[in-house]
PDB file of C-alpha atoms in Angstrom:
ATOM      1  CA  UNK S   1       0.846   0.076  -0.254  1.00 53.00           C
ATOM      2  CA  UNK S   2       1.145   3.092  -1.206  1.00 47.00           C
ATOM      3  CA  UNK S   3       0.814   6.734   1.052  1.00 44.00           C
ATOM      4  CA  UNK S   4      -1.576   9.362  -0.027  1.00 42.00           C
ATOM      5  CA  UNK S   5      -1.615   9.798  -3.749  1.00 47.00           C
ATOM      6  CA  UNK S   6       0.981  13.200  -5.033  1.00 45.00           C
ATOM      7  CA  UNK S   7      -0.659  15.930  -7.531  1.00 47.00           C
ATOM      8  CA  UNK S   8       1.047  14.764  -9.939  1.00 62.00           C
ATOM      9  CA  UNK S   9      -1.020  11.346 -10.938  1.00 78.00           C
ATOM     10  CA  UNK S  10      -2.930  11.053 -12.942  1.00 91.00           C
ATOM     11  CA  UNK S  11      -6.922  11.343 -12.658  1.00 95.00           C
ATOM     12  CA  UNK S  12      -9.001   8.315 -13.672  1.00 96.00           C
ATOM     13  CA  UNK S  13     -12.382   8.816 -11.984  1.00 97.00           C
ATOM     14  CA  UNK S  14     -13.933  11.632 -11.600  1.00 96.00           C
ATOM     15  CA  UNK S  15     -17.630  11.815  -9.047  1.00 97.00           C
ATOM     16  CA  UNK S  16     -19.455  15.350  -9.535  1.00 96.00           C
ATOM     17  CA  UNK S  17     -22.965  15.823  -8.075  1.00 96.00           C
ATOM     18  CA  UNK S  18     -24.097  11.990  -8.898  1.00 97.00           C
ATOM     19  CA  UNK S  19     -27.648  11.404  -8.039  1.00 97.00           C
ATOM     20  CA  UNK S  20     -30.278   8.708  -8.439  1.00 96.00           C
ATOM     21  CA  UNK S  21     -33.636   8.591  -7.390  1.00 95.00           C
ATOM     22  CA  UNK S  22     -36.077   5.849  -7.774  1.00 94.00           C
ATOM     23  CA  UNK S  23     -39.303   6.536  -7.233  1.00 93.00           C
ATOM     24  CA  UNK S  24     -39.332   8.781  -4.211  1.00 92.00           C
ATOM     25  CA  UNK S  25     -36.269   6.826  -2.319  1.00 92.00           C
ATOM     26  CA  UNK S  26     -32.767   8.645  -2.746  1.00 93.00           C
ATOM     27  CA  UNK S  27     -30.572   5.946  -3.364  1.00 95.00           C
ATOM     28  CA  UNK S  28     -27.357   8.124  -3.595  1.00 96.00           C
ATOM     29  CA  UNK S  29     -27.445  12.077  -3.262  1.00 96.00           C
ATOM     30  CA  UNK S  30     -25.113  14.670  -3.828  1.00 96.00           C
ATOM     31  CA  UNK S  31     -22.037  12.541  -4.491  1.00 97.00           C
ATOM     32  CA  UNK S  32     -18.394  14.168  -4.825  1.00 97.00           C
ATOM     33  CA  UNK S  33     -15.331  11.589  -5.218  1.00 95.00           C
ATOM     34  CA  UNK S  34     -12.003  10.911  -7.902  1.00 96.00           C
ATOM     35  CA  UNK S  35      -9.773   7.954  -8.183  1.00 97.00           C
ATOM     36  CA  UNK S  36      -5.936   8.396  -9.664  1.00 96.00           C
ATOM     37  CA  UNK S  37      -3.993   6.290 -11.239  1.00 95.00           C
ATOM     38  CA  UNK S  38      -1.655   4.044  -8.626  1.00 95.00           C
ATOM     39  CA  UNK S  39      -3.518   3.613  -5.969  1.00 96.00           C
ATOM     40  CA  UNK S  40      -6.207   1.003  -3.578  1.00 97.00           C
ATOM     41  CA  UNK S  41     -10.184   3.256  -3.506  1.00 97.00           C
ATOM     42  CA  UNK S  42     -12.433   1.497  -1.589  1.00 96.00           C
ATOM     43  CA  UNK S  43     -15.500   2.116  -1.536  1.00 96.00           C
ATOM     44  CA  UNK S  44     -17.698   1.633   2.171  1.00 94.00           C
ATOM     45  CA  UNK S  45     -21.500   1.445   3.381  1.00 91.00           C
ATOM     46  CA  UNK S  46     -23.784  -0.457   5.200  1.00 90.00           C
ATOM     47  CA  UNK S  47     -27.053  -2.538   3.761  1.00 85.00           C
ATOM     48  CA  UNK S  48     -28.758  -0.015   0.796  1.00 87.00           C
ATOM     49  CA  UNK S  49     -26.090   2.883   0.792  1.00 91.00           C
ATOM     50  CA  UNK S  50     -26.000   3.036  -2.583  1.00 92.00           C
ATOM     51  CA  UNK S  51     -22.739   1.618  -3.577  1.00 92.00           C
ATOM     52  CA  UNK S  52     -23.846  -1.064  -6.212  1.00 91.00           C
ATOM     53  CA  UNK S  53     -26.015   1.392  -7.916  1.00 94.00           C
ATOM     54  CA  UNK S  54     -23.653   3.947  -7.888  1.00 95.00           C
ATOM     55  CA  UNK S  55     -21.290   0.761  -9.251  1.00 94.00           C
ATOM     56  CA  UNK S  56     -24.000   0.804 -11.749  1.00 92.00           C
ATOM     57  CA  UNK S  57     -23.680   4.258 -13.218  1.00 93.00           C
ATOM     58  CA  UNK S  58     -20.606   4.335 -12.724  1.00 94.00           C
ATOM     59  CA  UNK S  59     -20.473   0.828 -15.694  1.00 92.00           C
ATOM     60  CA  UNK S  60     -23.079   2.742 -17.309  1.00 89.00           C
ATOM     61  CA  UNK S  61     -25.739   0.778 -16.344  1.00 89.00           C
ATOM     62  CA  UNK S  62     -27.487   3.133 -15.114  1.00 92.00           C
ATOM     63  CA  UNK S  63     -29.069   6.355 -15.491  1.00 93.00           C
ATOM     64  CA  UNK S  64     -28.292   8.451 -12.805  1.00 95.00           C
ATOM     65  CA  UNK S  65     -31.013  11.537 -12.260  1.00 96.00           C
ATOM     66  CA  UNK S  66     -28.549  13.941 -11.592  1.00 95.00           C
ATOM     67  CA  UNK S  67     -24.170  15.006 -12.330  1.00 96.00           C
ATOM     68  CA  UNK S  68     -22.282  13.183 -14.235  1.00 94.00           C
ATOM     69  CA  UNK S  69     -18.574  10.244 -14.108  1.00 96.00           C
ATOM     70  CA  UNK S  70     -16.052  11.201 -15.864  1.00 95.00           C
ATOM     71  CA  UNK S  71     -13.351   8.020 -16.365  1.00 95.00           C
ATOM     72  CA  UNK S  72     -10.651   9.035 -17.779  1.00 94.00           C
ATOM     73  CA  UNK S  73     -12.439  12.340 -18.905  1.00 91.00           C
ATOM     74  CA  UNK S  74     -15.061  10.041 -21.025  1.00 91.00           C
ATOM     75  CA  UNK S  75     -18.304  11.333 -19.372  1.00 92.00           C
ATOM     76  CA  UNK S  76     -19.958   7.790 -19.211  1.00 90.00           C
ATOM     77  CA  UNK S  77     -23.308   9.076 -18.419  1.00 85.00           C
ATOM     78  CA  UNK S  78     -23.040  10.343 -21.795  1.00 87.00           C
ATOM     79  CA  UNK S  79     -21.522   7.752 -24.115  1.00 87.00           C
ATOM     80  CA  UNK S  80     -19.758   5.075 -21.621  1.00 89.00           C
ATOM     81  CA  UNK S  81     -17.930   3.257 -25.091  1.00 89.00           C
ATOM     82  CA  UNK S  82     -14.736   4.671 -24.424  1.00 90.00           C
ATOM     83  CA  UNK S  83     -14.631   4.735 -21.068  1.00 91.00           C
ATOM     84  CA  UNK S  84     -15.378   1.134 -20.697  1.00 91.00           C
ATOM     85  CA  UNK S  85     -13.365  -0.316 -22.746  1.00 90.00           C
ATOM     86  CA  UNK S  86     -10.087   0.431 -20.711  1.00 94.00           C
ATOM     87  CA  UNK S  87     -12.203  -0.909 -17.176  1.00 95.00           C
ATOM     88  CA  UNK S  88     -12.653  -4.091 -16.120  1.00 94.00           C
ATOM     89  CA  UNK S  89     -14.964  -5.223 -13.733  1.00 93.00           C
ATOM     90  CA  UNK S  90     -16.062  -7.815 -11.778  1.00 90.00           C
ATOM     91  CA  UNK S  91     -19.540  -7.067 -10.704  1.00 78.00           C
ATOM     92  CA  UNK S  92     -21.678  -9.226  -7.649  1.00 68.00           C
ATOM     93  CA  UNK S  93     -20.496 -12.554  -9.586  1.00 66.00           C
ATOM     94  CA  UNK S  94     -19.126 -13.480 -12.357  1.00 71.00           C
ATOM     95  CA  UNK S  95     -21.467 -15.849 -14.254  1.00 85.00           C
ATOM     96  CA  UNK S  96     -19.903 -18.726 -16.822  1.00 93.00           C
ATOM     97  CA  UNK S  97     -20.698 -21.418 -19.659  1.00 94.00           C
ATOM     98  CA  UNK S  98     -21.187 -23.562 -16.441  1.00 94.00           C
ATOM     99  CA  UNK S  99     -19.658 -27.092 -18.978  1.00 96.00           C
ATOM    100  CA  UNK S 100     -16.584 -24.654 -20.191  1.00 96.00           C
ATOM    101  CA  UNK S 101     -12.892 -25.161 -18.409  1.00 96.00           C
ATOM    102  CA  UNK S 102     -11.545 -21.836 -17.741  1.00 95.00           C
ATOM    103  CA  UNK S 103     -10.007 -20.929 -19.755  1.00 95.00           C
ATOM    104  CA  UNK S 104     -12.152 -22.228 -22.412  1.00 96.00           C
ATOM    105  CA  UNK S 105     -14.411 -19.440 -20.935  1.00 96.00           C
ATOM    106  CA  UNK S 106     -11.678 -16.439 -21.092  1.00 96.00           C
ATOM    107  CA  UNK S 107     -11.036 -17.989 -24.051  1.00 95.00           C
ATOM    108  CA  UNK S 108     -15.071 -17.031 -25.226  1.00 94.00           C
ATOM    109  CA  UNK S 109     -14.479 -13.198 -23.652  1.00 93.00           C
ATOM    110  CA  UNK S 110     -11.876 -12.583 -25.029  1.00 93.00           C
ATOM    111  CA  UNK S 111     -13.257 -14.674 -29.037  1.00 93.00           C
ATOM    112  CA  UNK S 112     -16.222 -11.238 -27.619  1.00 89.00           C
ATOM    113  CA  UNK S 113     -13.943  -8.789 -26.969  1.00 87.00           C
ATOM    114  CA  UNK S 114     -11.109  -8.971 -29.396  1.00 86.00           C
ATOM    115  CA  UNK S 115      -7.456  -8.072 -29.604  1.00 85.00           C
ATOM    116  CA  UNK S 116      -6.339 -10.541 -26.267  1.00 90.00           C
ATOM    117  CA  UNK S 117      -3.510 -12.930 -27.344  1.00 89.00           C
ATOM    118  CA  UNK S 118      -3.627 -16.348 -25.875  1.00 88.00           C
ATOM    119  CA  UNK S 119      -0.893 -15.414 -23.574  1.00 93.00           C
ATOM    120  CA  UNK S 120      -2.958 -13.233 -21.402  1.00 94.00           C
ATOM    121  CA  UNK S 121      -5.259 -15.773 -20.995  1.00 95.00           C
ATOM    122  CA  UNK S 122      -2.862 -17.779 -20.131  1.00 95.00           C
ATOM    123  CA  UNK S 123      -1.114 -14.478 -17.386  1.00 93.00           C
ATOM    124  CA  UNK S 124      -4.459 -13.970 -15.884  1.00 93.00           C
ATOM    125  CA  UNK S 125      -5.050 -17.392 -14.637  1.00 94.00           C
ATOM    126  CA  UNK S 126      -1.497 -17.438 -12.910  1.00 91.00           C
ATOM    127  CA  UNK S 127      -2.194 -14.325 -11.387  1.00 86.00           C
ATOM    128  CA  UNK S 128      -5.277 -15.898  -9.550  1.00 86.00           C
ATOM    129  CA  UNK S 129      -3.363 -18.964  -8.689  1.00 86.00           C
ATOM    130  CA  UNK S 130      -5.615 -20.797 -11.530  1.00 92.00           C
ATOM    131  CA  UNK S 131      -3.352 -22.062 -13.384  1.00 94.00           C
ATOM    132  CA  UNK S 132      -3.537 -26.347 -12.549  1.00 94.00           C
ATOM    133  CA  UNK S 133      -6.996 -25.895 -13.156  1.00 94.00           C
ATOM    134  CA  UNK S 134      -7.594 -23.916 -15.705  1.00 95.00           C
ATOM    135  CA  UNK S 135      -8.628 -27.020 -17.850  1.00 95.00           C
ATOM    136  CA  UNK S 136     -11.578 -27.942 -14.826  1.00 96.00           C
ATOM    137  CA  UNK S 137     -15.417 -27.464 -15.600  1.00 96.00           C
ATOM    138  CA  UNK S 138     -16.491 -24.983 -14.375  1.00 95.00           C
ATOM    139  CA  UNK S 139     -19.067 -26.496 -12.943  1.00 94.00           C
ATOM    140  CA  UNK S 140     -15.976 -27.912 -11.209  1.00 94.00           C
ATOM    141  CA  UNK S 141     -15.548 -24.701  -9.763  1.00 91.00           C
ATOM    142  CA  UNK S 142     -15.602 -24.316  -5.526  1.00 85.00           C
ATOM    143  CA  UNK S 143     -17.508 -20.958  -5.586  1.00 81.00           C
ATOM    144  CA  UNK S 144     -13.665 -19.092  -4.894  1.00 81.00           C
ATOM    145  CA  UNK S 145     -12.560 -20.757  -7.701  1.00 86.00           C
ATOM    146  CA  UNK S 146     -15.887 -19.201  -8.924  1.00 88.00           C
ATOM    147  CA  UNK S 147     -14.438 -15.944  -8.317  1.00 86.00           C
ATOM    148  CA  UNK S 148     -11.218 -16.098  -9.495  1.00 87.00           C
ATOM    149  CA  UNK S 149     -12.174 -16.707 -12.772  1.00 92.00           C
ATOM    150  CA  UNK S 150     -14.131 -13.414 -12.400  1.00 92.00           C
ATOM    151  CA  UNK S 151     -11.820 -12.094 -11.397  1.00 90.00           C
ATOM    152  CA  UNK S 152      -9.154 -13.400 -14.306  1.00 93.00           C
ATOM    153  CA  UNK S 153     -12.306 -12.110 -16.870  1.00 94.00           C
ATOM    154  CA  UNK S 154     -11.939  -8.238 -14.761  1.00 93.00           C
ATOM    155  CA  UNK S 155      -8.314  -8.329 -15.322  1.00 93.00           C
ATOM    156  CA  UNK S 156      -8.618  -9.696 -19.704  1.00 93.00           C
ATOM    157  CA  UNK S 157      -8.602  -6.510 -21.831  1.00 92.00           C
ATOM    158  CA  UNK S 158      -5.425  -5.073 -18.487  1.00 92.00           C
ATOM    159  CA  UNK S 159      -7.803  -2.259 -18.253  1.00 95.00           C
ATOM    160  CA  UNK S 160      -6.381   1.015 -16.771  1.00 95.00           C
ATOM    161  CA  UNK S 161      -9.383   0.674 -13.952  1.00 97.00           C
ATOM    162  CA  UNK S 162     -10.430  -1.982 -12.067  1.00 96.00           C
ATOM    163  CA  UNK S 163     -13.910  -2.526 -10.593  1.00 96.00           C
ATOM    164  CA  UNK S 164     -13.835  -5.473  -8.383  1.00 94.00           C
ATOM    165  CA  UNK S 165     -17.159  -5.585  -5.576  1.00 90.00           C
ATOM    166  CA  UNK S 166     -16.623  -8.156  -2.809  1.00 87.00           C
ATOM    167  CA  UNK S 167     -14.095 -10.295  -4.535  1.00 88.00           C
ATOM    168  CA  UNK S 168     -12.429 -12.665  -1.624  1.00 84.00           C
ATOM    169  CA  UNK S 169     -16.381 -13.115  -1.389  1.00 78.00           C
ATOM    170  CA  UNK S 170     -16.531 -17.072  -0.713  1.00 73.00           C
ATOM    171  CA  UNK S 171     -12.508 -17.942  -0.739  1.00 78.00           C
ATOM    172  CA  UNK S 172     -11.043 -19.525   2.172  1.00 80.00           C
ATOM    173  CA  UNK S 173      -8.365 -17.585   3.946  1.00 84.00           C
ATOM    174  CA  UNK S 174      -5.539 -19.010   1.269  1.00 80.00           C
ATOM    175  CA  UNK S 175      -7.783 -17.947  -1.001  1.00 78.00           C
ATOM    176  CA  UNK S 176      -8.895 -14.205   0.970  1.00 83.00           C
ATOM    177  CA  UNK S 177      -4.360 -13.321   1.382  1.00 83.00           C
ATOM    178  CA  UNK S 178      -3.982 -14.750  -2.970  1.00 81.00           C
ATOM    179  CA  UNK S 179      -6.037 -11.783  -3.122  1.00 83.00           C
ATOM    180  CA  UNK S 180      -5.529  -9.610  -0.092  1.00 86.00           C
ATOM    181  CA  UNK S 181      -2.013  -9.333  -2.426  1.00 86.00           C
ATOM    182  CA  UNK S 182      -3.149  -8.840  -5.668  1.00 87.00           C
ATOM    183  CA  UNK S 183      -4.817  -6.127  -5.108  1.00 91.00           C
ATOM    184  CA  UNK S 184      -1.940  -3.841  -4.298  1.00 92.00           C
ATOM    185  CA  UNK S 185       0.367  -4.914  -7.520  1.00 90.00           C
ATOM    186  CA  UNK S 186      -2.894  -4.356  -9.335  1.00 90.00           C
ATOM    187  CA  UNK S 187      -2.005  -0.429  -8.370  1.00 93.00           C
ATOM    188  CA  UNK S 188       1.039  -0.997  -8.251  1.00 92.00           C
ATOM    189  CA  UNK S 189       1.142  -1.737 -12.134  1.00 89.00           C
ATOM    190  CA  UNK S 190      -0.436   2.004 -13.021  1.00 91.00           C
ATOM    191  CA  UNK S 191      -3.770   0.780 -12.935  1.00 93.00           C
ATOM    192  CA  UNK S 192      -6.864   1.795  -9.693  1.00 96.00           C
ATOM    193  CA  UNK S 193      -8.503   0.309  -8.030  1.00 96.00           C
ATOM    194  CA  UNK S 194     -11.891   1.006  -7.298  1.00 97.00           C
ATOM    195  CA  UNK S 195     -12.959  -1.306  -4.529  1.00 96.00           C
ATOM    196  CA  UNK S 196     -16.021  -2.450  -3.001  1.00 93.00           C
ATOM    197  CA  UNK S 197     -15.598  -4.879   0.212  1.00 88.00           C
ATOM    198  CA  UNK S 198     -17.604  -5.301   3.328  1.00 85.00           C
ATOM    199  CA  UNK S 199     -14.575  -7.633   4.873  1.00 84.00           C
ATOM    200  CA  UNK S 200     -12.941  -3.862   6.515  1.00 89.00           C
ATOM    201  CA  UNK S 201      -9.916  -5.191   7.863  1.00 86.00           C
ATOM    202  CA  UNK S 202      -9.185  -6.573   4.504  1.00 87.00           C
ATOM    203  CA  UNK S 203     -10.057  -3.349   3.166  1.00 91.00           C
ATOM    204  CA  UNK S 204      -6.858  -1.303   5.653  1.00 91.00           C
ATOM    205  CA  UNK S 205      -4.922  -3.027   4.083  1.00 91.00           C
ATOM    206  CA  UNK S 206      -4.433  -2.366   1.050  1.00 93.00           C
ATOM    207  CA  UNK S 207      -6.677   0.232   0.965  1.00 95.00           C
ATOM    208  CA  UNK S 208      -5.027   4.038  -0.274  1.00 95.00           C
ATOM    209  CA  UNK S 209      -7.944   5.821   0.097  1.00 96.00           C
ATOM    210  CA  UNK S 210     -11.374   4.860   1.756  1.00 95.00           C
ATOM    211  CA  UNK S 211     -15.191   7.048   0.838  1.00 95.00           C
ATOM    212  CA  UNK S 212     -17.619   5.766   3.589  1.00 95.00           C
ATOM    213  CA  UNK S 213     -22.107   6.797   2.617  1.00 94.00           C
ATOM    214  CA  UNK S 214     -24.621   6.695   4.000  1.00 93.00           C
ATOM    215  CA  UNK S 215     -27.629   6.049   3.020  1.00 92.00           C
ATOM    216  CA  UNK S 216     -26.292   7.560  -0.337  1.00 93.00           C
ATOM    217  CA  UNK S 217     -25.155  10.614   0.586  1.00 94.00           C
ATOM    218  CA  UNK S 218     -20.907  10.846   1.564  1.00 95.00           C
ATOM    219  CA  UNK S 219     -19.778  10.998   5.256  1.00 93.00           C
ATOM    220  CA  UNK S 220     -16.139  10.421   5.267  1.00 92.00           C
ATOM    221  CA  UNK S 221     -13.400  10.165   2.252  1.00 93.00           C
ATOM    222  CA  UNK S 222      -9.160  10.582   2.776  1.00 92.00           C
ATOM    223  CA  UNK S 223      -6.397   8.336   3.142  1.00 92.00           C
ATOM    224  CA  UNK S 224      -6.646   6.108   5.400  1.00 90.00           C
ATOM    225  CA  UNK S 225      -4.015   6.908   7.671  1.00 84.00           C
ATOM    226  CA  UNK S 226      -6.096  10.379   8.122  1.00 83.00           C
ATOM    227  CA  UNK S 227      -9.558   8.084   8.614  1.00 83.00           C
ATOM    228  CA  UNK S 228      -7.343   5.727  11.448  1.00 80.00           C
ATOM    229  CA  UNK S 229      -5.692   9.491  12.958  1.00 73.00           C
ATOM    230  CA  UNK S 230      -9.881  10.871  13.736  1.00 68.00           C
ATOM    231  CA  UNK S 231     -10.647   8.098  15.971  1.00 66.00           C
ATOM    232  CA  UNK S 232      -7.175   8.351  18.802  1.00 81.00           C
ATOM    233  CA  UNK S 233      -8.636   7.507  21.490  1.00 86.00           C
ATOM    234  CA  UNK S 234      -5.904   6.501  24.770  1.00 89.00           C
ATOM    235  CA  UNK S 235      -7.310   3.484  26.852  1.00 90.00           C
ATOM    236  CA  UNK S 236      -6.669   4.626  30.384  1.00 92.00           C
ATOM    237  CA  UNK S 237      -7.607   2.967  34.127  1.00 92.00           C
ATOM    238  CA  UNK S 238      -6.775   3.492  37.472  1.00 91.00           C
ATOM    239  CA  UNK S 239      -8.047   2.173  40.864  1.00 90.00           C
ATOM    240  CA  UNK S 240     -10.918   4.005  41.484  1.00 91.00           C
ATOM    241  CA  UNK S 241     -12.284   4.695  37.729  1.00 93.00           C
ATOM    242  CA  UNK S 242     -15.036   7.808  39.011  1.00 92.00           C
ATOM    243  CA  UNK S 243     -12.585  10.445  40.332  1.00 92.00           C
ATOM    244  CA  UNK S 244      -9.709   9.705  37.244  1.00 93.00           C
ATOM    245  CA  UNK S 245     -13.383  10.357  34.640  1.00 93.00           C
ATOM    246  CA  UNK S 246     -14.744  13.423  36.921  1.00 92.00           C
ATOM    247  CA  UNK S 247     -10.831  14.317  35.955  1.00 93.00           C
ATOM    248  CA  UNK S 248     -10.767  14.505  33.039  1.00 93.00           C
ATOM    249  CA  UNK S 249     -14.005  15.584  32.770  1.00 91.00           C
ATOM    250  CA  UNK S 250     -12.479  18.823  33.657  1.00 91.00           C
ATOM    251  CA  UNK S 251      -9.666  19.019  30.827  1.00 93.00           C
ATOM    252  CA  UNK S 252     -11.020  21.258  29.078  1.00 92.00           C
ATOM    253  CA  UNK S 253      -8.624  19.973  25.160  1.00 91.00           C
ATOM    254  CA  UNK S 254      -9.828  16.194  26.350  1.00 91.00           C
ATOM    255  CA  UNK S 255     -12.886  15.229  23.732  1.00 88.00           C
ATOM    256  CA  UNK S 256     -15.309  12.817  25.716  1.00 88.00           C
ATOM    257  CA  UNK S 257     -14.707  10.289  28.095  1.00 91.00           C
ATOM    258  CA  UNK S 258     -16.976   6.466  27.931  1.00 87.00           C
ATOM    259  CA  UNK S 259     -16.320   3.588  29.865  1.00 89.00           C
ATOM    260  CA  UNK S 260     -15.616  -0.072  28.368  1.00 83.00           C
ATOM    261  CA  UNK S 261     -14.970  -3.092  30.268  1.00 82.00           C
ATOM    262  CA  UNK S 262     -13.036  -1.189  33.083  1.00 89.00           C
ATOM    263  CA  UNK S 263     -11.378   0.820  31.164  1.00 91.00           C
ATOM    264  CA  UNK S 264     -11.681   4.223  30.280  1.00 91.00           C
ATOM    265  CA  UNK S 265     -11.774   5.449  26.114  1.00 88.00           C
ATOM    266  CA  UNK S 266     -10.605   7.966  26.616  1.00 90.00           C
ATOM    267  CA  UNK S 267     -11.342  10.699  22.945  1.00 88.00           C
ATOM    268  CA  UNK S 268      -7.864  12.920  23.178  1.00 88.00           C
ATOM    269  CA  UNK S 269      -4.340  11.913  19.994  1.00 85.00           C
ATOM    270  CA  UNK S 270      -2.135   9.561  21.315  1.00 84.00           C
ATOM    271  CA  UNK S 271       0.954  12.161  21.234  1.00 86.00           C
ATOM    272  CA  UNK S 272      -0.520  13.965  24.222  1.00 89.00           C
ATOM    273  CA  UNK S 273      -0.367  10.994  26.689  1.00 90.00           C
ATOM    274  CA  UNK S 274       2.460  12.464  29.171  1.00 92.00           C
ATOM    275  CA  UNK S 275      -0.064  16.125  28.966  1.00 93.00           C
ATOM    276  CA  UNK S 276      -3.037  14.779  30.156  1.00 93.00           C
ATOM    277  CA  UNK S 277      -0.593  12.330  32.791  1.00 93.00           C
ATOM    278  CA  UNK S 278       0.815  16.506  34.005  1.00 93.00           C
ATOM    279  CA  UNK S 279      -3.135  17.649  33.971  1.00 93.00           C
ATOM    280  CA  UNK S 280      -4.677  14.486  35.964  1.00 93.00           C
ATOM    281  CA  UNK S 281      -1.802  14.980  38.253  1.00 92.00           C
ATOM    282  CA  UNK S 282      -2.468  18.292  39.210  1.00 92.00           C
ATOM    283  CA  UNK S 283      -5.674  17.047  40.200  1.00 92.00           C
ATOM    284  CA  UNK S 284      -4.384  15.106  42.645  1.00 92.00           C
ATOM    285  CA  UNK S 285      -5.596  12.063  39.806  1.00 91.00           C
ATOM    286  CA  UNK S 286      -3.526   9.526  39.242  1.00 91.00           C
ATOM    287  CA  UNK S 287      -3.956   6.314  36.523  1.00 92.00           C
ATOM    288  CA  UNK S 288      -2.681   3.316  37.080  1.00 92.00           C
ATOM    289  CA  UNK S 289      -2.649   2.430  33.074  1.00 91.00           C
ATOM    290  CA  UNK S 290      -2.667   5.359  29.887  1.00 91.00           C
ATOM    291  CA  UNK S 291      -2.021   3.401  26.969  1.00 88.00           C
ATOM    292  CA  UNK S 292      -3.385   4.070  23.321  1.00 84.00           C
ATOM    293  CA  UNK S 293      -6.775   2.578  22.062  1.00 78.00           C
ATOM    294  CA  UNK S 294      -5.785   0.363  18.919  1.00 72.00           C
ATOM    295  CA  UNK S 295      -8.155   1.734  16.417  1.00 77.00           C
ATOM    296  CA  UNK S 296      -8.761  -0.375  12.888  1.00 81.00           C
ATOM    297  CA  UNK S 297     -11.706   0.435   9.804  1.00 88.00           C
ATOM    298  CA  UNK S 298     -14.235  -1.353  11.236  1.00 85.00           C
ATOM    299  CA  UNK S 299     -14.576   0.593  14.788  1.00 81.00           C
ATOM    300  CA  UNK S 300     -14.327   4.648  12.642  1.00 82.00           C
ATOM    301  CA  UNK S 301     -16.767   2.900   9.601  1.00 87.00           C
ATOM    302  CA  UNK S 302     -18.694   1.470  13.092  1.00 84.00           C
ATOM    303  CA  UNK S 303     -17.888   4.840  14.623  1.00 80.00           C
ATOM    304  CA  UNK S 304     -19.036   6.878  11.568  1.00 84.00           C
ATOM    305  CA  UNK S 305     -21.804   4.820  10.401  1.00 85.00           C
ATOM    306  CA  UNK S 306     -23.301   3.784  13.646  1.00 79.00           C
ATOM    307  CA  UNK S 307     -24.285  -0.222  11.659  1.00 62.00           C
ATOM    308  CA  UNK S 308     -22.693  -3.137  10.943  1.00 47.00           C
ATOM    309  CA  UNK S 309     -20.002  -3.452   8.199  1.00 44.00           C
ATOM    310  CA  UNK S 310     -22.732  -5.203   6.693  1.00 42.00           C
ATOM    311  CA  UNK S 311     -22.775  -4.488   2.223  1.00 40.00           C
TER     312      UNK S 311
END
């Protein structure tokens, strides 16, 4: 995973003022975001948050009510074909011929797309770990293997933008680890990866930037490291937590105090721990334990959305 993207990287995807209404339901509300070359951009939200609708609009499958999507500078809401030729997508579960082998399924797709060499088919099968089973029929594949073939199909045309919707769905831990290694490698090759996943631990490990939506509206966006910093807390405990809690509440720059399993979770940046300890000592309150409260993307997600990490 690379650091936050610099200004010199080419913009691959831009969403501007996007709205989508289904009758009385607003699925997407004034969505604005951009994705640049060489990054993994993760798009997250609870069930019904508008993620699938947004992906459908990006791919030209759904017409927006208002706003536009630009891919490589091309307006996907008016003429999606020039952009689609440079995009590979795994949306939901890929469909293949059950009686054909994995290799032959990719060959059939390559024939349909045109201009794809047999060596590219072998290369994509190797990338997703299916070389040894390439000659077996699709119907004999496990759910995880079917998902890997779907990823291979998305990569077949060597796209500049790869859209992956739940790419680890159905994979065992070993397969999940392989895909986790594959995703950032695609970005390192100069592609942009637009990732939708409910596995937030995996997302945290592979993403450069993250956008979180709820009820169709963008509620947070930025580098993963920046989003994790917004949830910085200290884990504190004393012989008696009640006087400690009162003393913490008297410190003006303490943003909040909550009780959790015998500890206090204190909304204070970790780098101010020593300063806070001195402030408490001045009130003659002494702590027996003070450590960083470990924060992960799932914790930040739950805090922002107030819901589980569903699709």
